[in-house]
Short mmCIF file of N, CA and C in Angstrom, two decimals:
data_model
loop_
_atom_site.label_atom_id
_atom_site.label_comp_id
_atom_site.label_asym_id
_atom_site.label_seq_id
_atom_site.Cartn_x
_atom_site.Cartn_y
_atom_site.Cartn_z
N MET A 110 -118.90 83.00 299.59
CA MET A 110 -118.19 83.90 298.72
C MET A 110 -119.01 84.14 297.47
N SER A 111 -119.03 85.38 297.03
CA SER A 111 -119.77 85.77 295.83
C SER A 111 -118.86 85.77 294.62
N GLU A 112 -119.49 85.75 293.45
CA GLU A 112 -118.73 85.85 292.20
C GLU A 112 -118.91 87.24 291.63
N ALA A 113 -117.83 87.79 291.11
CA ALA A 113 -117.87 89.11 290.49
C ALA A 113 -117.83 88.94 288.98
N ASN A 114 -118.69 89.67 288.30
CA ASN A 114 -118.68 89.63 286.84
C ASN A 114 -117.44 90.31 286.30
N ARG A 115 -116.96 89.83 285.19
CA ARG A 115 -115.84 90.48 284.52
C ARG A 115 -116.43 91.63 283.73
N ASP A 116 -116.66 92.74 284.43
CA ASP A 116 -117.30 93.87 283.78
C ASP A 116 -116.31 94.86 283.20
N SER A 117 -115.03 94.54 283.28
CA SER A 117 -114.05 95.45 282.69
C SER A 117 -113.98 95.21 281.18
N LEU A 118 -113.55 96.22 280.48
CA LEU A 118 -113.42 96.10 279.04
C LEU A 118 -112.25 95.19 278.70
N PRO A 119 -112.31 94.51 277.55
CA PRO A 119 -111.17 93.65 277.16
C PRO A 119 -109.89 94.47 277.15
N GLY A 120 -108.87 93.89 277.73
CA GLY A 120 -107.57 94.53 277.72
C GLY A 120 -107.28 95.34 278.98
N THR A 121 -108.31 95.66 279.78
CA THR A 121 -108.06 96.45 280.98
C THR A 121 -107.74 95.57 282.18
N GLY A 122 -108.20 94.36 282.18
CA GLY A 122 -107.87 93.42 283.22
C GLY A 122 -108.80 93.45 284.41
N VAL A 123 -108.72 92.39 285.21
CA VAL A 123 -109.55 92.23 286.40
C VAL A 123 -108.70 92.33 287.66
N ASP A 124 -109.37 92.54 288.78
CA ASP A 124 -108.71 92.60 290.08
C ASP A 124 -108.01 91.25 290.32
N PRO A 125 -106.71 91.26 290.58
CA PRO A 125 -105.99 90.00 290.81
C PRO A 125 -106.55 89.16 291.96
N LYS A 126 -107.15 89.82 292.95
CA LYS A 126 -107.70 89.07 294.09
C LYS A 126 -108.86 88.17 293.66
N LEU A 127 -109.57 88.52 292.59
CA LEU A 127 -110.65 87.65 292.09
C LEU A 127 -110.08 86.33 291.59
N ILE A 128 -108.95 86.40 290.90
CA ILE A 128 -108.32 85.18 290.39
C ILE A 128 -107.74 84.38 291.56
N ALA A 129 -107.11 85.08 292.51
CA ALA A 129 -106.56 84.40 293.69
C ALA A 129 -107.67 83.65 294.42
N ASN A 130 -108.80 84.29 294.62
CA ASN A 130 -109.90 83.63 295.33
C ASN A 130 -110.49 82.47 294.54
N SER A 131 -110.46 82.55 293.22
CA SER A 131 -110.92 81.43 292.39
C SER A 131 -110.02 80.21 292.58
N ILE A 132 -108.72 80.44 292.69
CA ILE A 132 -107.77 79.35 292.97
C ILE A 132 -108.02 78.80 294.37
N LEU A 133 -108.17 79.70 295.34
CA LEU A 133 -108.38 79.27 296.72
C LEU A 133 -109.68 78.50 296.89
N ARG A 134 -110.71 78.86 296.14
CA ARG A 134 -111.96 78.11 296.21
C ARG A 134 -111.71 76.64 295.86
N ARG A 135 -110.92 76.40 294.83
CA ARG A 135 -110.58 75.02 294.45
C ARG A 135 -109.76 74.36 295.56
N ALA A 136 -108.78 75.08 296.08
CA ALA A 136 -107.90 74.52 297.12
C ALA A 136 -108.68 74.16 298.38
N PHE A 137 -109.56 75.05 298.82
CA PHE A 137 -110.33 74.78 300.03
C PHE A 137 -111.28 73.60 299.81
N LYS A 138 -111.89 73.53 298.64
CA LYS A 138 -112.83 72.44 298.33
C LYS A 138 -112.11 71.09 298.34
N GLU A 139 -110.89 71.08 297.77
CA GLU A 139 -110.15 69.81 297.67
C GLU A 139 -109.19 69.58 298.83
N LYS A 140 -109.18 70.51 299.78
CA LYS A 140 -108.30 70.43 300.95
C LYS A 140 -106.83 70.29 300.56
N ILE A 141 -106.42 71.13 299.61
CA ILE A 141 -105.03 71.19 299.18
C ILE A 141 -104.43 72.49 299.70
N ALA A 142 -103.33 72.37 300.44
CA ALA A 142 -102.69 73.54 301.04
C ALA A 142 -102.06 74.42 299.96
N VAL A 143 -102.34 75.72 300.05
CA VAL A 143 -101.76 76.70 299.13
C VAL A 143 -101.17 77.84 299.95
N SER A 144 -99.85 77.96 299.88
CA SER A 144 -99.16 79.06 300.55
C SER A 144 -99.21 80.30 299.64
N PRO A 145 -98.87 81.46 300.18
CA PRO A 145 -98.83 82.65 299.32
C PRO A 145 -97.91 82.48 298.10
N MET A 146 -96.75 81.84 298.29
CA MET A 146 -95.84 81.65 297.16
C MET A 146 -96.46 80.74 296.11
N LYS A 147 -97.08 79.67 296.53
CA LYS A 147 -97.73 78.75 295.59
C LYS A 147 -98.85 79.47 294.84
N LEU A 148 -99.62 80.27 295.55
CA LEU A 148 -100.70 81.03 294.93
C LEU A 148 -100.17 81.95 293.84
N GLN A 149 -99.08 82.65 294.12
CA GLN A 149 -98.48 83.56 293.13
C GLN A 149 -98.10 82.81 291.85
N LYS A 150 -97.47 81.67 292.01
CA LYS A 150 -96.98 80.93 290.83
C LYS A 150 -98.15 80.36 290.02
N LEU A 151 -99.17 79.84 290.71
CA LEU A 151 -100.35 79.35 290.00
C LEU A 151 -101.03 80.49 289.24
N MET A 152 -101.13 81.65 289.87
CA MET A 152 -101.72 82.82 289.19
C MET A 152 -100.93 83.19 287.94
N PHE A 153 -99.62 83.11 288.05
CA PHE A 153 -98.76 83.45 286.91
C PHE A 153 -99.04 82.52 285.73
N PHE A 154 -99.10 81.22 285.99
CA PHE A 154 -99.35 80.26 284.91
C PHE A 154 -100.73 80.47 284.30
N ILE A 155 -101.73 80.71 285.14
CA ILE A 155 -103.09 80.96 284.64
C ILE A 155 -103.10 82.20 283.76
N THR A 156 -102.42 83.24 284.20
CA THR A 156 -102.37 84.48 283.43
C THR A 156 -101.66 84.28 282.10
N CYS A 157 -100.57 83.54 282.12
CA CYS A 157 -99.86 83.24 280.86
C CYS A 157 -100.77 82.50 279.88
N LEU A 158 -101.43 81.45 280.34
CA LEU A 158 -102.31 80.67 279.48
C LEU A 158 -103.46 81.51 278.93
N TYR A 159 -104.08 82.25 279.80
CA TYR A 159 -105.21 83.08 279.39
C TYR A 159 -104.77 84.08 278.32
N GLN A 160 -103.68 84.77 278.58
CA GLN A 160 -103.20 85.79 277.63
C GLN A 160 -102.76 85.16 276.31
N ARG A 161 -102.22 83.97 276.37
CA ARG A 161 -101.82 83.26 275.14
C ARG A 161 -103.06 82.93 274.31
N ASN A 162 -104.13 82.49 274.97
CA ASN A 162 -105.33 82.04 274.26
C ASN A 162 -106.25 83.18 273.84
N ILE A 163 -106.26 84.28 274.58
CA ILE A 163 -107.20 85.36 274.33
C ILE A 163 -106.57 86.53 273.58
N GLY A 164 -105.31 86.80 273.84
CA GLY A 164 -104.64 87.88 273.13
C GLY A 164 -104.69 89.22 273.85
N HIS A 165 -105.23 89.26 275.07
CA HIS A 165 -105.17 90.49 275.87
C HIS A 165 -104.96 90.12 277.33
N ARG A 166 -104.57 91.11 278.10
CA ARG A 166 -104.20 90.88 279.50
C ARG A 166 -105.38 90.37 280.33
N LEU A 167 -105.05 89.58 281.34
CA LEU A 167 -106.06 89.09 282.27
C LEU A 167 -106.18 90.03 283.47
N LEU A 168 -105.06 90.37 284.07
CA LEU A 168 -105.07 91.13 285.31
C LEU A 168 -104.91 92.63 285.09
N ALA A 169 -105.46 93.39 286.01
CA ALA A 169 -105.34 94.85 285.98
C ALA A 169 -103.98 95.29 286.52
N GLU A 170 -103.15 94.35 286.88
CA GLU A 170 -101.83 94.63 287.46
C GLU A 170 -100.82 93.69 286.83
N SER A 171 -99.60 94.15 286.66
CA SER A 171 -98.54 93.32 286.09
C SER A 171 -97.76 92.60 287.19
N PHE A 172 -97.20 91.46 286.83
CA PHE A 172 -96.33 90.73 287.74
C PHE A 172 -94.96 91.40 287.78
N GLN A 173 -94.30 91.27 288.90
CA GLN A 173 -92.94 91.79 289.08
C GLN A 173 -91.98 90.61 289.16
N PRO A 174 -90.77 90.76 288.63
CA PRO A 174 -89.80 89.65 288.67
C PRO A 174 -89.01 89.64 289.98
N TRP A 175 -89.56 89.02 291.00
CA TRP A 175 -88.88 88.92 292.28
C TRP A 175 -87.89 87.75 292.25
N ARG A 176 -87.10 87.64 293.27
CA ARG A 176 -86.02 86.65 293.31
C ARG A 176 -86.49 85.23 293.03
N TYR A 177 -87.60 84.83 293.63
CA TYR A 177 -88.06 83.45 293.48
C TYR A 177 -89.21 83.31 292.49
N GLY A 178 -89.30 84.25 291.56
CA GLY A 178 -90.31 84.15 290.52
C GLY A 178 -91.25 85.34 290.51
N PRO A 179 -92.27 85.25 289.68
CA PRO A 179 -93.21 86.35 289.50
C PRO A 179 -94.08 86.59 290.73
N VAL A 180 -94.34 87.86 291.00
CA VAL A 180 -95.19 88.24 292.14
C VAL A 180 -96.12 89.37 291.71
N CYS A 181 -97.38 89.22 292.06
CA CYS A 181 -98.39 90.25 291.86
C CYS A 181 -98.54 90.99 293.19
N GLY A 182 -98.21 92.26 293.21
CA GLY A 182 -98.14 93.03 294.45
C GLY A 182 -99.42 93.05 295.27
N THR A 183 -100.56 93.21 294.62
CA THR A 183 -101.83 93.24 295.33
C THR A 183 -102.09 91.93 296.06
N VAL A 184 -101.81 90.83 295.41
CA VAL A 184 -102.03 89.52 296.02
C VAL A 184 -100.99 89.27 297.11
N TYR A 185 -99.78 89.72 296.90
CA TYR A 185 -98.76 89.61 297.93
C TYR A 185 -99.25 90.30 299.22
N GLY A 186 -99.73 91.53 299.07
CA GLY A 186 -100.21 92.28 300.22
C GLY A 186 -101.39 91.63 300.91
N ALA A 187 -102.28 91.05 300.13
CA ALA A 187 -103.49 90.44 300.68
C ALA A 187 -103.19 89.20 301.52
N PHE A 188 -102.10 88.48 301.20
CA PHE A 188 -101.83 87.22 301.87
C PHE A 188 -100.49 87.17 302.60
N ALA A 189 -99.80 88.30 302.71
CA ALA A 189 -98.48 88.33 303.35
C ALA A 189 -98.52 87.85 304.79
N SER A 190 -99.62 88.05 305.47
CA SER A 190 -99.72 87.66 306.89
C SER A 190 -99.61 86.14 307.08
N PHE A 191 -99.82 85.37 306.03
CA PHE A 191 -99.71 83.91 306.13
C PHE A 191 -98.27 83.43 306.05
N GLY A 192 -97.35 84.30 305.63
CA GLY A 192 -95.94 83.91 305.51
C GLY A 192 -95.80 82.72 304.59
N GLY A 193 -95.13 81.68 305.05
CA GLY A 193 -94.97 80.45 304.27
C GLY A 193 -96.00 79.40 304.60
N ASN A 194 -96.99 79.76 305.40
CA ASN A 194 -98.03 78.82 305.82
C ASN A 194 -99.18 78.76 304.82
N PRO A 195 -99.98 77.71 304.90
CA PRO A 195 -101.15 77.62 304.01
C PRO A 195 -102.13 78.77 304.27
N ILE A 196 -102.71 79.28 303.21
CA ILE A 196 -103.72 80.32 303.29
C ILE A 196 -105.01 79.67 303.78
N THR A 197 -105.69 80.33 304.73
CA THR A 197 -106.91 79.77 305.31
C THR A 197 -108.13 80.67 305.12
N ALA A 198 -107.98 81.78 304.41
CA ALA A 198 -109.10 82.71 304.20
C ALA A 198 -108.97 83.38 302.85
N TYR A 199 -110.09 83.79 302.32
CA TYR A 199 -110.12 84.49 301.03
C TYR A 199 -109.66 85.94 301.20
N ALA A 200 -109.19 86.53 300.11
CA ALA A 200 -108.91 87.97 300.08
C ALA A 200 -110.26 88.69 300.12
N LYS A 201 -110.31 89.78 300.86
CA LYS A 201 -111.55 90.53 301.01
C LYS A 201 -111.39 91.96 300.51
N ASP A 202 -112.52 92.56 300.16
CA ASP A 202 -112.49 93.96 299.72
C ASP A 202 -112.50 94.87 300.96
N ALA A 203 -112.58 96.17 300.73
CA ALA A 203 -112.48 97.16 301.81
C ALA A 203 -113.57 97.02 302.87
N ILE A 204 -114.71 96.46 302.51
CA ILE A 204 -115.79 96.32 303.51
C ILE A 204 -115.95 94.87 304.00
N GLY A 205 -114.98 94.03 303.68
CA GLY A 205 -114.96 92.68 304.23
C GLY A 205 -115.64 91.60 303.42
N ASN A 206 -115.99 91.89 302.18
CA ASN A 206 -116.62 90.88 301.32
C ASN A 206 -115.57 90.16 300.49
N ALA A 207 -115.77 88.86 300.30
CA ALA A 207 -114.87 88.06 299.46
C ALA A 207 -115.56 87.75 298.14
N TYR A 208 -114.83 87.96 297.05
CA TYR A 208 -115.36 87.70 295.71
C TYR A 208 -114.36 86.87 294.92
N ALA A 209 -114.88 86.04 294.03
CA ALA A 209 -114.06 85.30 293.07
C ALA A 209 -114.53 85.69 291.68
N ALA A 210 -113.73 85.36 290.68
CA ALA A 210 -114.11 85.65 289.30
C ALA A 210 -115.34 84.82 288.92
N ASP A 211 -116.22 85.40 288.14
CA ASP A 211 -117.39 84.69 287.63
C ASP A 211 -116.94 83.89 286.41
N GLU A 212 -116.60 82.64 286.65
CA GLU A 212 -116.05 81.80 285.59
C GLU A 212 -117.08 81.47 284.51
N ARG A 213 -118.36 81.56 284.85
CA ARG A 213 -119.40 81.28 283.86
C ARG A 213 -119.40 82.34 282.76
N SER A 214 -118.95 83.54 283.08
CA SER A 214 -118.95 84.61 282.08
C SER A 214 -117.71 84.58 281.19
N SER A 215 -116.75 83.72 281.53
CA SER A 215 -115.54 83.62 280.72
C SER A 215 -115.06 82.18 280.65
N PRO A 216 -115.51 81.44 279.64
CA PRO A 216 -115.07 80.05 279.50
C PRO A 216 -113.55 79.94 279.35
N GLU A 217 -112.92 80.95 278.76
CA GLU A 217 -111.47 80.93 278.58
C GLU A 217 -110.75 81.01 279.93
N LEU A 218 -111.28 81.83 280.82
CA LEU A 218 -110.70 81.93 282.14
C LEU A 218 -110.89 80.62 282.90
N LYS A 219 -112.09 80.07 282.84
CA LYS A 219 -112.36 78.80 283.52
C LYS A 219 -111.44 77.71 283.00
N GLN A 220 -111.22 77.68 281.69
CA GLN A 220 -110.34 76.68 281.10
C GLN A 220 -108.91 76.83 281.62
N ALA A 221 -108.40 78.06 281.68
CA ALA A 221 -107.04 78.29 282.18
C ALA A 221 -106.95 77.90 283.66
N LEU A 222 -107.94 78.30 284.46
CA LEU A 222 -107.95 77.94 285.88
C LEU A 222 -107.97 76.42 286.05
N ASP A 223 -108.87 75.75 285.34
CA ASP A 223 -109.00 74.30 285.46
C ASP A 223 -107.73 73.57 285.04
N MET A 224 -107.14 74.00 283.92
CA MET A 224 -105.95 73.32 283.41
C MET A 224 -104.77 73.47 284.37
N VAL A 225 -104.53 74.68 284.81
CA VAL A 225 -103.40 74.91 285.72
C VAL A 225 -103.65 74.20 287.05
N TRP A 226 -104.84 74.32 287.59
CA TRP A 226 -105.13 73.69 288.87
C TRP A 226 -104.99 72.17 288.77
N SER A 227 -105.54 71.56 287.73
CA SER A 227 -105.52 70.11 287.64
C SER A 227 -104.12 69.54 287.41
N HIS A 228 -103.25 70.28 286.73
CA HIS A 228 -101.92 69.77 286.44
C HIS A 228 -100.83 70.28 287.38
N LEU A 229 -101.00 71.47 287.93
CA LEU A 229 -99.94 72.06 288.74
C LEU A 229 -100.33 72.29 290.19
N GLY A 230 -101.61 72.18 290.52
CA GLY A 230 -102.08 72.46 291.86
C GLY A 230 -101.50 71.55 292.93
N CYS A 231 -101.06 70.37 292.54
CA CYS A 231 -100.51 69.43 293.51
C CYS A 231 -99.00 69.63 293.73
N LEU A 232 -98.36 70.46 292.93
CA LEU A 232 -96.92 70.68 293.07
C LEU A 232 -96.63 71.65 294.22
N SER A 233 -95.44 71.53 294.77
CA SER A 233 -95.04 72.41 295.88
C SER A 233 -94.74 73.82 295.38
N ALA A 234 -94.76 74.76 296.31
CA ALA A 234 -94.43 76.14 295.99
C ALA A 234 -93.01 76.24 295.42
N VAL A 235 -92.08 75.48 296.00
CA VAL A 235 -90.69 75.52 295.54
C VAL A 235 -90.58 74.99 294.12
N MET A 236 -91.27 73.90 293.82
CA MET A 236 -91.24 73.35 292.47
C MET A 236 -91.85 74.34 291.47
N LEU A 237 -92.98 74.94 291.83
CA LEU A 237 -93.61 75.93 290.95
C LEU A 237 -92.69 77.12 290.73
N SER A 238 -92.01 77.54 291.78
CA SER A 238 -91.06 78.65 291.67
C SER A 238 -89.95 78.30 290.68
N ARG A 239 -89.44 77.09 290.79
CA ARG A 239 -88.36 76.65 289.88
C ARG A 239 -88.83 76.66 288.43
N ILE A 240 -90.08 76.29 288.20
CA ILE A 240 -90.62 76.27 286.84
C ILE A 240 -90.74 77.70 286.30
N THR A 241 -91.17 78.64 287.16
CA THR A 241 -91.37 80.02 286.68
C THR A 241 -90.06 80.71 286.30
N VAL A 242 -88.94 80.24 286.85
CA VAL A 242 -87.67 80.91 286.59
C VAL A 242 -86.79 80.17 285.58
N LEU A 243 -87.37 79.23 284.85
CA LEU A 243 -86.61 78.50 283.84
C LEU A 243 -86.05 79.46 282.79
N PRO A 244 -84.90 79.12 282.22
CA PRO A 244 -84.35 79.95 281.14
C PRO A 244 -85.37 80.09 280.00
N GLY A 245 -85.53 81.29 279.51
CA GLY A 245 -86.48 81.56 278.43
C GLY A 245 -87.87 81.92 278.91
N SER A 246 -88.12 81.81 280.22
CA SER A 246 -89.44 82.17 280.75
C SER A 246 -89.63 83.68 280.70
N ALA A 247 -90.88 84.10 280.84
CA ALA A 247 -91.17 85.54 280.87
C ALA A 247 -90.45 86.20 282.04
N TRP A 248 -90.37 85.51 283.17
CA TRP A 248 -89.64 86.03 284.33
C TRP A 248 -88.17 86.24 283.98
N SER A 249 -87.55 85.22 283.35
CA SER A 249 -86.12 85.34 283.04
C SER A 249 -85.84 86.46 282.05
N LYS A 250 -86.76 86.69 281.13
CA LYS A 250 -86.59 87.80 280.17
C LYS A 250 -86.65 89.14 280.88
N ALA A 251 -87.55 89.28 281.83
CA ALA A 251 -87.65 90.54 282.59
C ALA A 251 -86.39 90.77 283.41
N VAL A 252 -85.86 89.69 284.00
CA VAL A 252 -84.63 89.80 284.80
C VAL A 252 -83.46 90.20 283.90
N GLU A 253 -83.34 89.53 282.75
CA GLU A 253 -82.25 89.84 281.81
C GLU A 253 -82.29 91.30 281.36
N ARG A 254 -83.48 91.81 281.12
CA ARG A 254 -83.65 93.19 280.67
C ARG A 254 -83.64 94.20 281.82
N LYS A 255 -83.60 93.68 283.04
CA LYS A 255 -83.67 94.52 284.24
C LYS A 255 -84.95 95.35 284.29
N ASN A 256 -86.06 94.74 283.83
CA ASN A 256 -87.37 95.39 283.86
C ASN A 256 -87.98 95.27 285.25
N CYS A 257 -88.75 96.27 285.62
CA CYS A 257 -89.45 96.25 286.92
C CYS A 257 -90.69 95.38 286.87
N PHE A 258 -91.23 95.16 285.66
CA PHE A 258 -92.44 94.35 285.50
C PHE A 258 -92.22 93.34 284.39
N ILE A 259 -92.97 92.24 284.45
CA ILE A 259 -92.91 91.20 283.43
C ILE A 259 -93.89 91.58 282.33
N SER A 260 -93.42 91.58 281.12
CA SER A 260 -94.23 91.98 279.97
C SER A 260 -95.37 90.99 279.73
N ASN A 261 -96.56 91.54 279.46
CA ASN A 261 -97.72 90.70 279.13
C ASN A 261 -97.46 89.93 277.84
N ALA A 262 -96.77 90.55 276.90
CA ALA A 262 -96.45 89.87 275.64
C ALA A 262 -95.53 88.68 275.90
N ASP A 263 -94.53 88.86 276.76
CA ASP A 263 -93.63 87.75 277.11
C ASP A 263 -94.40 86.64 277.83
N MET A 264 -95.36 87.02 278.67
CA MET A 264 -96.15 86.01 279.36
C MET A 264 -96.98 85.20 278.37
N ALA A 265 -97.55 85.86 277.39
CA ALA A 265 -98.37 85.17 276.38
C ALA A 265 -97.52 84.22 275.54
N GLU A 266 -96.24 84.52 275.43
CA GLU A 266 -95.33 83.69 274.63
C GLU A 266 -94.54 82.69 275.46
N ASP A 267 -94.78 82.65 276.75
CA ASP A 267 -94.03 81.76 277.65
C ASP A 267 -94.56 80.33 277.53
N HIS A 268 -93.76 79.47 276.95
CA HIS A 268 -94.12 78.05 276.79
C HIS A 268 -93.24 77.15 277.65
N THR A 269 -92.43 77.75 278.55
CA THR A 269 -91.49 76.98 279.34
C THR A 269 -92.16 75.99 280.29
N PHE A 270 -93.43 76.21 280.63
CA PHE A 270 -94.12 75.33 281.57
C PHE A 270 -95.09 74.37 280.88
N ASP A 271 -95.16 74.41 279.56
CA ASP A 271 -96.14 73.59 278.83
C ASP A 271 -96.00 72.10 279.10
N ALA A 272 -94.78 71.62 279.26
CA ALA A 272 -94.58 70.19 279.50
C ALA A 272 -95.26 69.73 280.79
N TYR A 273 -95.41 70.62 281.75
CA TYR A 273 -96.04 70.28 283.03
C TYR A 273 -97.57 70.24 282.91
N LEU A 274 -98.11 70.77 281.82
CA LEU A 274 -99.56 70.79 281.63
C LEU A 274 -100.07 69.57 280.87
N LYS A 275 -99.17 68.74 280.41
CA LYS A 275 -99.58 67.56 279.67
C LYS A 275 -99.92 66.43 280.64
N ALA A 276 -101.00 65.77 280.36
CA ALA A 276 -101.45 64.68 281.26
C ALA A 276 -100.59 63.45 281.10
#
């Protein structure tokens, strides 16, 4: 798998599949099963942390407030064929190449990926889902407002999962 440079301008965001593949690279290396639902929730936490620390959006797409927590549509589509089973392949582009984010070009992204993976990567999809829907979370605010998308500002201010990031 190749790494893609973050060549987008600040604030425009990156392809969500790059972040998904960065998580999967860790999972495959450590032989930790990651289902599509677990991947979505880990991506959500990484995005929240990154946006909190950097002050602009990470992804080129917004999360949607689905019943069991936040979902990024592009990533949902890329891994829907796995259902509730562990993902066994990377997301690929239109010509079949797999890319992950170039973490060397963004220490802030690497830090968010490492922190979420090291503290939450071992939790089940159901547990991660429960954390994303806690009262006061960015997801719960979108649901209360009946918004179709979860606000990036609310994600940057979401501290409902911070206790799970402490060693």
